[in-house]
Short mmCIF file of C-alpha atoms and ligand atoms in Angstrom, two decimals:
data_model
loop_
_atom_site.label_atom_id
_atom_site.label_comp_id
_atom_site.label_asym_id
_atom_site.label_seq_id
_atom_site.Cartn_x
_atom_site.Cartn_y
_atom_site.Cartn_z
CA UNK B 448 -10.18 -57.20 -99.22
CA UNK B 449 -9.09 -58.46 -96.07
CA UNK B 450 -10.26 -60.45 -93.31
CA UNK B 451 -12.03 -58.06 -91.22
CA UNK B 452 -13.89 -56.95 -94.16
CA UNK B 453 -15.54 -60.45 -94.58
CA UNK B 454 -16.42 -60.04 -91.04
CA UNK B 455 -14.37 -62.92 -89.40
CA UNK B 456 -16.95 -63.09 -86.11
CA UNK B 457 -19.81 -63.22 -87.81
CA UNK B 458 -18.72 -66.10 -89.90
CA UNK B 459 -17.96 -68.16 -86.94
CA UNK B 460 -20.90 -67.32 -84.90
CA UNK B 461 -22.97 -68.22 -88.66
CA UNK B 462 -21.19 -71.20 -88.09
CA UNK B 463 -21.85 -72.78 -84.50
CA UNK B 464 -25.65 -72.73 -85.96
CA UNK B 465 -24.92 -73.62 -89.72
CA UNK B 466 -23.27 -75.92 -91.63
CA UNK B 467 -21.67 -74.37 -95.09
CA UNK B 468 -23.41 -75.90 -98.45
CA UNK B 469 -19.59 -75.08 -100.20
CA UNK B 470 -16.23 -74.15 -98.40
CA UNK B 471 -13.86 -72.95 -100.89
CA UNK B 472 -10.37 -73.48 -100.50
CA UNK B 473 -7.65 -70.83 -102.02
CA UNK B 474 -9.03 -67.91 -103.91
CA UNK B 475 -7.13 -67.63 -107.07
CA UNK B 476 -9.27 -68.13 -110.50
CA UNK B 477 -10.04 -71.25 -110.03
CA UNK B 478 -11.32 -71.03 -106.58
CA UNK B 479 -13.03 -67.61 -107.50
CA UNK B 480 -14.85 -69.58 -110.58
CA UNK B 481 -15.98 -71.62 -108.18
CA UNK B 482 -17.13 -69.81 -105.20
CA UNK B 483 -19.11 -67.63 -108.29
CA UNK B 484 -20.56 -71.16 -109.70
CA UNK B 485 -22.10 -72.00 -106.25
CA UNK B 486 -23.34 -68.74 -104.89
CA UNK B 487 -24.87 -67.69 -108.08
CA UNK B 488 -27.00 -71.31 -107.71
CA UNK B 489 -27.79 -69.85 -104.42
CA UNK B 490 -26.22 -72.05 -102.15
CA UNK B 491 -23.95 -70.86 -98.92
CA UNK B 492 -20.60 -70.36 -100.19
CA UNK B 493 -16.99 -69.54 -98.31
CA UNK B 494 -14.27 -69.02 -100.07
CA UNK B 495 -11.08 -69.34 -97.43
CA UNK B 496 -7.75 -68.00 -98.97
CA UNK B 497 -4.45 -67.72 -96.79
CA UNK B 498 -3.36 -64.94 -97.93
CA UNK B 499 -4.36 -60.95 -97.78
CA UNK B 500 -5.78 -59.93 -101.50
CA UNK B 501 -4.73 -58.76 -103.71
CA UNK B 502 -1.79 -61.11 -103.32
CA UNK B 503 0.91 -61.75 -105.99
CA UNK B 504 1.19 -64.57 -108.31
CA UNK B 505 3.45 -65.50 -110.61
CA UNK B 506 2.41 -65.86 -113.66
CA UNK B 507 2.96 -64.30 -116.94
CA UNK B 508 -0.79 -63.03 -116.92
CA UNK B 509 -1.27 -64.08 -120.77
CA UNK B 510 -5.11 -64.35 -121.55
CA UNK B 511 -6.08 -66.33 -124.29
CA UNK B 512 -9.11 -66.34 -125.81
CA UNK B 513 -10.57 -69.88 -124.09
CA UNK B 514 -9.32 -67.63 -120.34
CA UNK B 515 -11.22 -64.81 -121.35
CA UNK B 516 -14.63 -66.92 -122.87
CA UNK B 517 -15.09 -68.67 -118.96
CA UNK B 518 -15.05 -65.25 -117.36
CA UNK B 519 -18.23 -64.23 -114.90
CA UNK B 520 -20.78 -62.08 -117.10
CA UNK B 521 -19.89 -58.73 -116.73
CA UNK B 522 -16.73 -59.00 -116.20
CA UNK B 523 -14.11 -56.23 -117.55
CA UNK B 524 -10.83 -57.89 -117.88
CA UNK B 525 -8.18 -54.71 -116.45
CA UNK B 526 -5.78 -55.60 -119.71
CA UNK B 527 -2.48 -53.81 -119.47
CA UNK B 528 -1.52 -54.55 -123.04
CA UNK B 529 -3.47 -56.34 -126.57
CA UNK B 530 -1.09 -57.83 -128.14
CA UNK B 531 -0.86 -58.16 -131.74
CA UNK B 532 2.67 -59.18 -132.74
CA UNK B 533 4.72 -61.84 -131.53
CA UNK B 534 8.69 -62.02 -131.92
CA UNK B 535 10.04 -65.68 -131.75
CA UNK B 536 13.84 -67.12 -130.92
CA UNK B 537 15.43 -70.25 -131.04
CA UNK B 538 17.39 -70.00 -127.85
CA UNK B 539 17.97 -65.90 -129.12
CA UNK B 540 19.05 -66.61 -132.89
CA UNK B 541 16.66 -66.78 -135.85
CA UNK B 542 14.44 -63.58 -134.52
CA UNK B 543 10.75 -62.99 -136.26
CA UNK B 544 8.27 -61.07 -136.16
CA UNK B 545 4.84 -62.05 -137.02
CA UNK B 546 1.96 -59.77 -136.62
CA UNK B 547 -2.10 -59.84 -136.13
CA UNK B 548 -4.58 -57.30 -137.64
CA UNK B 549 -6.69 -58.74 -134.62
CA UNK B 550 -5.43 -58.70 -131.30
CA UNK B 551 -4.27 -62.42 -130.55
CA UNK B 552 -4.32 -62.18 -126.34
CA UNK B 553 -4.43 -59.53 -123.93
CA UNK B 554 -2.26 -59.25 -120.62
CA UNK B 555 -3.42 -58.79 -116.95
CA UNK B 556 -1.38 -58.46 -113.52
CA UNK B 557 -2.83 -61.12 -111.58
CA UNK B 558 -2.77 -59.29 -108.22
CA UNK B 559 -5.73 -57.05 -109.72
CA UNK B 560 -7.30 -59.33 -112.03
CA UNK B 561 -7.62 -62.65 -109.27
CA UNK B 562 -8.98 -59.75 -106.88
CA UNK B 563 -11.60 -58.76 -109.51
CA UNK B 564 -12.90 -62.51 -109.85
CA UNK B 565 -13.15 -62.45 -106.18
CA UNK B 566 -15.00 -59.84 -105.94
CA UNK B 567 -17.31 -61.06 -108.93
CA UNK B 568 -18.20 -64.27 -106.34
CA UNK B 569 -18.96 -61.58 -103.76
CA UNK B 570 -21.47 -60.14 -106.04
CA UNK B 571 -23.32 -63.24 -106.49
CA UNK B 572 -23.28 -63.92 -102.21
CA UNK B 573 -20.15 -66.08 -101.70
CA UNK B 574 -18.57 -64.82 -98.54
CA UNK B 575 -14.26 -64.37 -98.21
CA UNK B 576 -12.67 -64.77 -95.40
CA UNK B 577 -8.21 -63.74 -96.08
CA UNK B 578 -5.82 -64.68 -93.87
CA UNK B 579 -7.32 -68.42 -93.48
CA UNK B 580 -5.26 -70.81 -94.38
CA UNK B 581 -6.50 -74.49 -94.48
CA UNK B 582 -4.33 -76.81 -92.49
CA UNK B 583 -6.40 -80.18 -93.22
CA UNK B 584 -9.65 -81.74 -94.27
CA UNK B 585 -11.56 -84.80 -92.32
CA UNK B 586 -14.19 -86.62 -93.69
CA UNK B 587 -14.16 -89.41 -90.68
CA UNK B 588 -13.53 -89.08 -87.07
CA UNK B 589 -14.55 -87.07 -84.40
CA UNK B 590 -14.26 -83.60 -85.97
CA UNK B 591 -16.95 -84.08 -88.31
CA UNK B 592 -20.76 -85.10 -87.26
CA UNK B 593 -21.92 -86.98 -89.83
CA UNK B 594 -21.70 -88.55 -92.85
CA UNK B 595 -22.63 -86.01 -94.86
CA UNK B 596 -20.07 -82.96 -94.01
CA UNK B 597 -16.61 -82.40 -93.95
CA UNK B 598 -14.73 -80.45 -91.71
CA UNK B 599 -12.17 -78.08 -92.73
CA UNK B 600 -9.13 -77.60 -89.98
CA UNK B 601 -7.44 -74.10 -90.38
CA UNK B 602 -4.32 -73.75 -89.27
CA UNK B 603 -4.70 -72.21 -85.16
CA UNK B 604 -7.37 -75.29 -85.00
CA UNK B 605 -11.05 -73.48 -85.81
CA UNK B 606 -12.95 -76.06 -87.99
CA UNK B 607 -15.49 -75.13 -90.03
CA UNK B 608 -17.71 -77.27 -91.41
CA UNK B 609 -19.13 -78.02 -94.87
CA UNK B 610 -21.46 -80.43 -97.53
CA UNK B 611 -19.25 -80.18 -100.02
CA UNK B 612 -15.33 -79.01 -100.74
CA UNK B 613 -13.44 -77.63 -103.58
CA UNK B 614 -9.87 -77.40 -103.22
CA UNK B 615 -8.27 -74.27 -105.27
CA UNK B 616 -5.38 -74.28 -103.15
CA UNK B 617 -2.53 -74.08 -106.30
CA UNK B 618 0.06 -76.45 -107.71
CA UNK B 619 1.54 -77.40 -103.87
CA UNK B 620 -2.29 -78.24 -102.79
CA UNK B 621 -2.82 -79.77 -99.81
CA UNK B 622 -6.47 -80.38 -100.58
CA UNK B 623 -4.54 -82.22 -103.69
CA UNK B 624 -2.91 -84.18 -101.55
CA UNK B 625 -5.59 -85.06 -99.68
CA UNK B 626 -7.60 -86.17 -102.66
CA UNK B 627 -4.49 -88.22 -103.73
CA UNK B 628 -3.98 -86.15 -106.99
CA UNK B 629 -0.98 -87.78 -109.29
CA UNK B 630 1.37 -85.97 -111.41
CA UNK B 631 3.49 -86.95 -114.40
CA UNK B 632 5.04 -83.56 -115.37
CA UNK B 633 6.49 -80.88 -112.92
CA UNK B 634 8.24 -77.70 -114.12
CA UNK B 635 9.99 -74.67 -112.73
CA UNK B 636 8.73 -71.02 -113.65
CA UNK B 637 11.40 -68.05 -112.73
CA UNK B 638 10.01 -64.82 -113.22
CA UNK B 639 11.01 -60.68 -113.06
CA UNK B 640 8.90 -57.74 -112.86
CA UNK B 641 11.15 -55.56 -114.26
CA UNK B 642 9.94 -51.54 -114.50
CA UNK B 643 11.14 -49.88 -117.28
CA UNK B 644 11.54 -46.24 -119.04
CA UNK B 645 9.32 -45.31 -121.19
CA UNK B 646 10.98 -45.73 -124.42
CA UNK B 647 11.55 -49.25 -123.70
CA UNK B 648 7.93 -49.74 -122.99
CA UNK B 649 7.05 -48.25 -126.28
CA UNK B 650 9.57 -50.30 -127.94
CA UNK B 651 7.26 -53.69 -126.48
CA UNK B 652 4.08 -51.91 -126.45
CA UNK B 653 1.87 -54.53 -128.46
CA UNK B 654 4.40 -57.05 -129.01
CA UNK B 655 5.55 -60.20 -126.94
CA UNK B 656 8.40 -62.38 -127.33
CA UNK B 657 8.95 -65.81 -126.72
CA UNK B 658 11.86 -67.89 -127.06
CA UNK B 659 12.60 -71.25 -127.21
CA UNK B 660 15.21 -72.57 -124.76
CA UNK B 661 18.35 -74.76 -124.22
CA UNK B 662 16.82 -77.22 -121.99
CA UNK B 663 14.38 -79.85 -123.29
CA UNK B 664 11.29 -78.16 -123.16
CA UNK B 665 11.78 -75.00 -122.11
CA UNK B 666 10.80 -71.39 -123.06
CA UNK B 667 11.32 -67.67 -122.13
CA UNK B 668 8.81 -65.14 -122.58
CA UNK B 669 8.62 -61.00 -122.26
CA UNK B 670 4.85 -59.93 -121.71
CA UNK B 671 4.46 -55.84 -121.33
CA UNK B 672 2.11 -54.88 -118.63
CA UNK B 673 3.18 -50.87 -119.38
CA UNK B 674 5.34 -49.55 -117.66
CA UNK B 675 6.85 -53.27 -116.35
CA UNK B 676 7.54 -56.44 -118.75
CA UNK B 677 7.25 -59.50 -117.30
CA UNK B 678 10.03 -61.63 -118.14
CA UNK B 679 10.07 -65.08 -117.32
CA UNK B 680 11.31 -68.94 -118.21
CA UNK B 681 10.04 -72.68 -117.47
CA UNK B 682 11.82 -75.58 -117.69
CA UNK B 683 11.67 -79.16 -116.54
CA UNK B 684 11.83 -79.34 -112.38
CA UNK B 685 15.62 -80.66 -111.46
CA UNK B 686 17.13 -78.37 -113.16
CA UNK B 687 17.11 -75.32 -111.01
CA UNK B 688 20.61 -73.67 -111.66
CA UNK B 689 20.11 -74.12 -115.94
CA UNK B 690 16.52 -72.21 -115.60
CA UNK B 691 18.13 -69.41 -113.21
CA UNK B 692 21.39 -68.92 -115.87
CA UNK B 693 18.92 -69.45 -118.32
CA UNK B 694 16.55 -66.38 -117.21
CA UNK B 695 19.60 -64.34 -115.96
CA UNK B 696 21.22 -64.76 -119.90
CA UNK B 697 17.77 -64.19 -121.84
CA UNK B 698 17.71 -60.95 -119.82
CA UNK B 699 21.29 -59.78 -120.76
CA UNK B 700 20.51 -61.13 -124.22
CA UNK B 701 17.52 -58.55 -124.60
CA UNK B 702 19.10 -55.52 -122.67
CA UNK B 703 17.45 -55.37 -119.87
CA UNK B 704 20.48 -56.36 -117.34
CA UNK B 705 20.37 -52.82 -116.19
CA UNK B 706 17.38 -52.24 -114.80
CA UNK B 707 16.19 -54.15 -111.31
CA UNK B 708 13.20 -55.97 -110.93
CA UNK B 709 10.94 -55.24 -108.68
CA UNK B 710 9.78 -58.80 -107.94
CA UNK B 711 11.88 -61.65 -108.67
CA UNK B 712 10.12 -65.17 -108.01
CA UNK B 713 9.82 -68.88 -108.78
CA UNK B 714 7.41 -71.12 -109.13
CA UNK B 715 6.42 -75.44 -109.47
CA UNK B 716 3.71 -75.80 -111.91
CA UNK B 717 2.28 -79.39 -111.87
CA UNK B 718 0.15 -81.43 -114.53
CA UNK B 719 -1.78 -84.51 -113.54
CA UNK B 720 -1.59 -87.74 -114.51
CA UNK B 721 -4.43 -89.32 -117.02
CA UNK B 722 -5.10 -91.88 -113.76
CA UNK B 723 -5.15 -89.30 -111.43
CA UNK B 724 -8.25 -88.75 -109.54
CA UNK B 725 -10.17 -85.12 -108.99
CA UNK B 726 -12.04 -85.94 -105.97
CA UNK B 727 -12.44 -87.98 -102.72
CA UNK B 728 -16.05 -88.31 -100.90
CA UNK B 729 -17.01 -84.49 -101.28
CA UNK B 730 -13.96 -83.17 -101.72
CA UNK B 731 -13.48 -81.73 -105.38
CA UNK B 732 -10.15 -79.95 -106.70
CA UNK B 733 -9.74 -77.97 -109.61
CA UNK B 734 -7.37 -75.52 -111.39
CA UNK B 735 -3.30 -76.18 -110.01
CA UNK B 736 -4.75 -78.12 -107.25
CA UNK B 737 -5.55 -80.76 -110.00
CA UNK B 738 -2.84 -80.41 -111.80
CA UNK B 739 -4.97 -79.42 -114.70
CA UNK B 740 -2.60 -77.41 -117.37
CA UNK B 741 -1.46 -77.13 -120.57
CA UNK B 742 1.49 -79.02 -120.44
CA UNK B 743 3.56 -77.92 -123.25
CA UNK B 744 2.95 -73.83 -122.74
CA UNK B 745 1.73 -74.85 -119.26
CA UNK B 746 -1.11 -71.70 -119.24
CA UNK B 747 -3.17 -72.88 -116.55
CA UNK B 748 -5.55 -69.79 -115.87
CA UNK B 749 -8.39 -71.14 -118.60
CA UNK B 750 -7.71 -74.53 -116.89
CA UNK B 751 -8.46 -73.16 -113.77
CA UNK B 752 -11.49 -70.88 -114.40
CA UNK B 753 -13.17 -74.11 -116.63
CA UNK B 754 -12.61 -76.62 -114.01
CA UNK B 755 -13.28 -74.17 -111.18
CA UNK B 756 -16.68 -72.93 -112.79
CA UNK B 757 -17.32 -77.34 -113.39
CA UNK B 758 -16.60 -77.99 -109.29
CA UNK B 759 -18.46 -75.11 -107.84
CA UNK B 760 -21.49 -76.48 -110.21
CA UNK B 761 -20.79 -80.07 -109.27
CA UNK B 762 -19.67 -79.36 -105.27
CA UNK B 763 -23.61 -77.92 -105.41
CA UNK B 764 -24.60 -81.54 -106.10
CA UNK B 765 -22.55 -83.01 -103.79
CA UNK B 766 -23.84 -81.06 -100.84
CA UNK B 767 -26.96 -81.67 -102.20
CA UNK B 768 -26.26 -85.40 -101.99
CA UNK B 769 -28.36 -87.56 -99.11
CA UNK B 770 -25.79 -90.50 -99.22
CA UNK B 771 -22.56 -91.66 -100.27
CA UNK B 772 -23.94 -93.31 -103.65
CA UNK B 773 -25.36 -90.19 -104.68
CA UNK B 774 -22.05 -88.10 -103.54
CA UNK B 775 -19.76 -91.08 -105.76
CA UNK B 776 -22.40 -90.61 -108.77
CA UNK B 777 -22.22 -86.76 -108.90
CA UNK B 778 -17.97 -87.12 -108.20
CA UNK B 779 -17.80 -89.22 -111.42
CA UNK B 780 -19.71 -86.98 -113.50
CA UNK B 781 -17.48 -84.19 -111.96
CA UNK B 782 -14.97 -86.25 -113.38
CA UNK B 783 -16.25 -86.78 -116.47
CA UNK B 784 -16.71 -83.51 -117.84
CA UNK B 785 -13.13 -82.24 -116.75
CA UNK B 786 -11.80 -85.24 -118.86
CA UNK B 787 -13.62 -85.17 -121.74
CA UNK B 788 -12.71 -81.21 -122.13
CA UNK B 789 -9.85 -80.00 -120.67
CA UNK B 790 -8.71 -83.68 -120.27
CA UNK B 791 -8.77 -84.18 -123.78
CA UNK B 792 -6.82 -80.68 -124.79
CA UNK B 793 -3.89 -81.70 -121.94
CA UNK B 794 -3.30 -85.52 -123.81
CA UNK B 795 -2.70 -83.31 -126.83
CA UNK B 796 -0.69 -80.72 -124.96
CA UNK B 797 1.36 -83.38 -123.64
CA UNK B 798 1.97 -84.84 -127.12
CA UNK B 799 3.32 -81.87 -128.86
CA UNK B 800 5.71 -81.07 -125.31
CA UNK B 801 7.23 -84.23 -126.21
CA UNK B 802 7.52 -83.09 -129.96
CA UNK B 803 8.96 -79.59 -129.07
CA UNK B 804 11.20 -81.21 -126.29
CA UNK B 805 13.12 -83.14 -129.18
CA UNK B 806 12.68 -81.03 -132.46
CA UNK B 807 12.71 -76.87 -130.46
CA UNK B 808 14.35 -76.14 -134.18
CA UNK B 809 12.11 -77.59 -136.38
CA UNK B 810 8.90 -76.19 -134.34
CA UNK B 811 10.96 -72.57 -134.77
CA UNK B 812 11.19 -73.12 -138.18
CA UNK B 813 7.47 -74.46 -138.80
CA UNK B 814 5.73 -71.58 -136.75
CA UNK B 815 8.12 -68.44 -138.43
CA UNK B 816 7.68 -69.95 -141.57
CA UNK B 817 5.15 -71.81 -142.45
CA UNK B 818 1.87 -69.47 -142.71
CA UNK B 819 -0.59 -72.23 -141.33
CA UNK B 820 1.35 -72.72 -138.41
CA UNK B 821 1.37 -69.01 -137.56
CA UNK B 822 -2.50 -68.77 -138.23
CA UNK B 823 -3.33 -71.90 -136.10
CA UNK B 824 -0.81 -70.38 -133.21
CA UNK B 825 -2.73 -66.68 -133.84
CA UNK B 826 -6.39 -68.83 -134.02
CA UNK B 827 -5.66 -70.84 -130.58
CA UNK B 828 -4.50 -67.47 -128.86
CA UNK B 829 -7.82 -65.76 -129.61
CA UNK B 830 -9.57 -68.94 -128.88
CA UNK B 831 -11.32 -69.52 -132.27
CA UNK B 832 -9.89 -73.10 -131.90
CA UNK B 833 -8.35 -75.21 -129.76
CA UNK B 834 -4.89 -77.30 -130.38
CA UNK B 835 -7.08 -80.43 -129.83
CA UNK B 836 -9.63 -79.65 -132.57
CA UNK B 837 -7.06 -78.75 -134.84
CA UNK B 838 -4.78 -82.15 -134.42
CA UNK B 839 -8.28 -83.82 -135.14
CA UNK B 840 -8.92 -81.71 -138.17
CA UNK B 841 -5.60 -81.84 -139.77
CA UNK B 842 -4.02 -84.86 -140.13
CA UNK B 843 -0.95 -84.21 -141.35
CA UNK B 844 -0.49 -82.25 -137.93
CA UNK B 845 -1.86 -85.32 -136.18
CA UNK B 846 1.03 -87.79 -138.13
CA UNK B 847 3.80 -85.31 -137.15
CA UNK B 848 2.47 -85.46 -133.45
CA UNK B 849 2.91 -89.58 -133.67
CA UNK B 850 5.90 -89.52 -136.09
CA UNK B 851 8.08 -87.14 -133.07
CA UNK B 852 6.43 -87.83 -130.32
CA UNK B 853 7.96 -90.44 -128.15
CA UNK B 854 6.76 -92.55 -124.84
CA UNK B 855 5.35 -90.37 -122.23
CA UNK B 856 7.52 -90.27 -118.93
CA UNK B 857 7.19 -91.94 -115.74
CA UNK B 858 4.77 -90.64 -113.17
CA UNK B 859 5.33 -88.88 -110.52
CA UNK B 860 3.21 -87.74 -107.29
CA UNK B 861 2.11 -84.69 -105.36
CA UNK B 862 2.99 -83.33 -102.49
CA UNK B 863 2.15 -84.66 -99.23
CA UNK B 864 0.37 -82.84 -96.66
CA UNK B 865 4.02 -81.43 -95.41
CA UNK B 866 5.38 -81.00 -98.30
CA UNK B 867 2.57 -78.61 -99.87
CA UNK B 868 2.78 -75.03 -99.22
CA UNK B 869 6.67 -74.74 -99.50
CA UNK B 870 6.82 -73.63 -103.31
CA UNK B 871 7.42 -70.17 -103.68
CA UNK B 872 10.27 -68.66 -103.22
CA UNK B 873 9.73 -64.53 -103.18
CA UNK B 874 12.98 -62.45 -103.30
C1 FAD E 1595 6.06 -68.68 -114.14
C2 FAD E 1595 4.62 -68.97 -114.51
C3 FAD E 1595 4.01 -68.25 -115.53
C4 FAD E 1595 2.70 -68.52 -115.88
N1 FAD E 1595 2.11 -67.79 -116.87
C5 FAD E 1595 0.84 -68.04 -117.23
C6 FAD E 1595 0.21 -67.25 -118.23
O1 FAD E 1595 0.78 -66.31 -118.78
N2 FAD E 1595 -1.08 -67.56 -118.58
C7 FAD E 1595 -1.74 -68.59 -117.98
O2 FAD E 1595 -2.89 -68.84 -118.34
N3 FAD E 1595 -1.17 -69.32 -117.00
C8 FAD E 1595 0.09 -69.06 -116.60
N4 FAD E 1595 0.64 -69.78 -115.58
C9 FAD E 1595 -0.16 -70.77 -114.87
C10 FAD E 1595 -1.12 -70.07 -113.90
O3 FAD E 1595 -0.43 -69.13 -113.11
C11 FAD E 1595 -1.81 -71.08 -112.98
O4 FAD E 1595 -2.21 -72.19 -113.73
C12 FAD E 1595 -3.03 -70.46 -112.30
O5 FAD E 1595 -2.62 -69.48 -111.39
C13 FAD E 1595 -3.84 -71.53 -111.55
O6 FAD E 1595 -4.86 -70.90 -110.82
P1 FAD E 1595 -5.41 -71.57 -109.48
O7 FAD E 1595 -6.55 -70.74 -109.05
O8 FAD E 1595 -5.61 -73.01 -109.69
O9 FAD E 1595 -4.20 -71.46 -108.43
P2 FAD E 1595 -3.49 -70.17 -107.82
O10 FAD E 1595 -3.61 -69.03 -108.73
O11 FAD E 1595 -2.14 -70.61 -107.40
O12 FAD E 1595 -4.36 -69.84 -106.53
C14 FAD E 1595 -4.33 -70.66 -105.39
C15 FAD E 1595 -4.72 -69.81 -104.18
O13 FAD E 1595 -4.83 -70.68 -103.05
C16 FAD E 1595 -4.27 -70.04 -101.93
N5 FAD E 1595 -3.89 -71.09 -100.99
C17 FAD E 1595 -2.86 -71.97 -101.11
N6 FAD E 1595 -2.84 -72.81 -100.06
C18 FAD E 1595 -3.87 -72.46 -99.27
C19 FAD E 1595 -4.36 -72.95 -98.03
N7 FAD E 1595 -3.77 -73.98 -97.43
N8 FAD E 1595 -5.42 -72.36 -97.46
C20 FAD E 1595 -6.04 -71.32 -98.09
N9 FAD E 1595 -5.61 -70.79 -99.26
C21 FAD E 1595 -4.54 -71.37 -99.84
C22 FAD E 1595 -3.09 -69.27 -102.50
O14 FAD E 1595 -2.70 -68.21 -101.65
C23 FAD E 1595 -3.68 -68.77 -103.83
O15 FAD E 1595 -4.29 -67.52 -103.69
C24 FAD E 1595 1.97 -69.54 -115.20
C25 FAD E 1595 2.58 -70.24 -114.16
C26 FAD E 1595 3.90 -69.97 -113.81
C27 FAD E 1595 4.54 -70.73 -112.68
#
């Protein structure tokens, strides 16, 4: 949909009379989630995104079962593949197989799928404007009337103003860095859409590989969309020329030097700090913007339709809030919930990142061989549990995560306001 669809005058002119109850910023799934949480409590909602949808993303498009659980009712996820069978290798040696009866996770281009959500918050009366991007946010001075709005600066100068904010705006944020989010891990993603024949297709139809990599941390993965796989690596941020030889030699490795991608990109993903904070006056983030991922397989799309759903529920407080004691009150509880759920399954992420960063062999091993391992791996996938639960259930998992797991690393921060926006690089 693009801008003159949402009808870009009529939103302004809505404006010089009105003041928003939510502005949205960035429409990927978290902001979507949002946008859908507010409008569908029946509050004015605008989601602003910079871009023209659908827009690409890059991402591997893997949804496992805790992505697909937070989806809108009603919604039809446009899966390209179920898989059932996954192949793992340690840095390409000691190939397996191991295969589901049930499908394990199912596999979406996120041009079409973030479009869908969007259009899912349009149902319920939030209202899209494309092609806005969000230069700043005030909460003082003389852009914003009182105490209780905030005014959102787009970049050409319009402000528009709101009760409450949620920033979706991705892992380079500037709503982020406005809210002063903190990060302690930051990672590189290098991707390929690379269309293939058919008989190659057919060879991954079902099936997904992942493989562990030569750099601390890292992994490559294949996910078939069809008649495209999706081949892509992560690795530690600082590291850029090791990812890049790494993604160019795991293609090679699997054959698939010969055909060209049609998209090759790169991308920072970001997790936050335990300290770091998830809102400022009645500004909320959520999803990248937060830095809320799973740091050790660093699938962010449940992250960001959870928290996005929480801060469209909670940024309906806020606006609803007379002063700033009731605003700080419904912030915390904001808060709150994001750490006790999703905050509570990143600490355990973050624990078994730093086990797989030292032992990548042993984890091989453990998962190809060891049946439990494979049936938790298969039972997180379809979401019948999560890795937290099953550390606190099993503790002989939980005195392998302390016996390998050393300190966690120094903290680092966000971008600034300059800085954000500058992360992908599309060739
Ligand atoms: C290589 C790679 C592979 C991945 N694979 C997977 C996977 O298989 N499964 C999984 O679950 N997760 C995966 N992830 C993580 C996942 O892509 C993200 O966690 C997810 O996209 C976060 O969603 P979001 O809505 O928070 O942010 P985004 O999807 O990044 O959406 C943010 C939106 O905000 C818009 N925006 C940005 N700035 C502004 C602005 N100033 N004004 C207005 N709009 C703005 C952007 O255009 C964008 O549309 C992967 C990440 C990488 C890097």
């Amino acid at each position: 949909m693009s801008g003159e669809n949402s009808s870009a005058d009529d939103v302004q002119a809505d404006d010089v009379q009105r003041v928003w109850d939510v502005v949205v910023v960035g429409a990927g799934p978290a902001g979507a989630s949002a946008a859908y949480a507010a409008a569908v409590a029946g509050r004015r909602v605008l989601l602003l995104e910079k871009a023209e949808l659908p827009r690409y993303k890059t991402c591997g498009g893997g949804i496992i079962g805790p992505s697909r659980d937070a989806l809108p009712p009603g919604f039809e996820l446009p899966l390209k593949d179920r898989v059932h069978a996954v192949t793992f290798s340690n840095n390409g040696r000691f190939t397996r197989t191991r295969r589901s009866k049930q499908m394990m996770f199912g596999l979406i281009n996120r041009p079409e799928f973030d479009q869908q959500l969007v259009e899912h918050a349009q149902k319920a009366g939030a209202e899209l404007r494309t092609g806005a991007a969000v230069q700043r946010v005030e909460q003082h001075g003389s852009a914003v009337p009182d105490r209780r709005t905030v005014a959102v600066v787009l970049q050409g100068g319009e402000t528009l103003l709101a009760r409450a904010v949620v920033g979706a705006d991705g892992s380079a944020s500037r709503i982020g860095a406005h809210v002063g989010v903190k990060v302690d891990q930051v990672d590189l993603g290098l991707e390929a859409e690379i269309p293939v024949p058919e008989t190659v297709a057919e060879d991954w139809k079902g099936r997904v590989l992942i493989d562990w990599g030569p750099m601390p941390g890292s992994y490559g993965w294949v996910f078939p969309k069809g008649d495209t796989l999706t081949v892509g690596v992560i690795s530690a941020r600082g590291e850029g020329a090791a990812t890049k030889r790494y993604l160019e030699d795991f293609i090679a490795r699997l054959g698939l030097a010969g055909f060209e991608p049609s998209i090759s990109s790169g991308h920072l993903t970001r997790c936050r700090a335990d300290d770091s904070p998830l809102s400022r006056g009645r500004v909320l983030v959520c999803g990248d913007a937060a830095g809320l991922l799973e740091p050790w397989t660093r699938e962010g799309i449940s992250f960001a339709l959870r928290s996005g759903r929480l801060a469209g529920e909670w940024a309906v407080r806020i606006a609803e809030a007379h002063d700033a004691v009731d605003t700080r009150r419904q912030a915390l509880n904001y808060a709150f919930a994001i750490k006790a759920g999703l905050g509570v399954e990143m600490s355990v992420g973050k624990r078994m990142l730093a086990v797989f960063e030292r032992r990548p062999g042993l984890f091989h091993a453990v998962l190809t061989g060891f049946r439990p391992a494979w049936r938790a791996f298969k039972e997180i996938t379809q979401g019948r549990t999560s890795l937290g639960e099953l550390i606190r259930s099993h503790p002989l998992a939980q005195r392998a995560l302390t016996a390998f797991g050393p300190e966690p690393a120094a903290k680092e921060t966000a971008p600034t306001e300059d800085q954000a926006d500058e992360e992908t690089v599309t060739s």
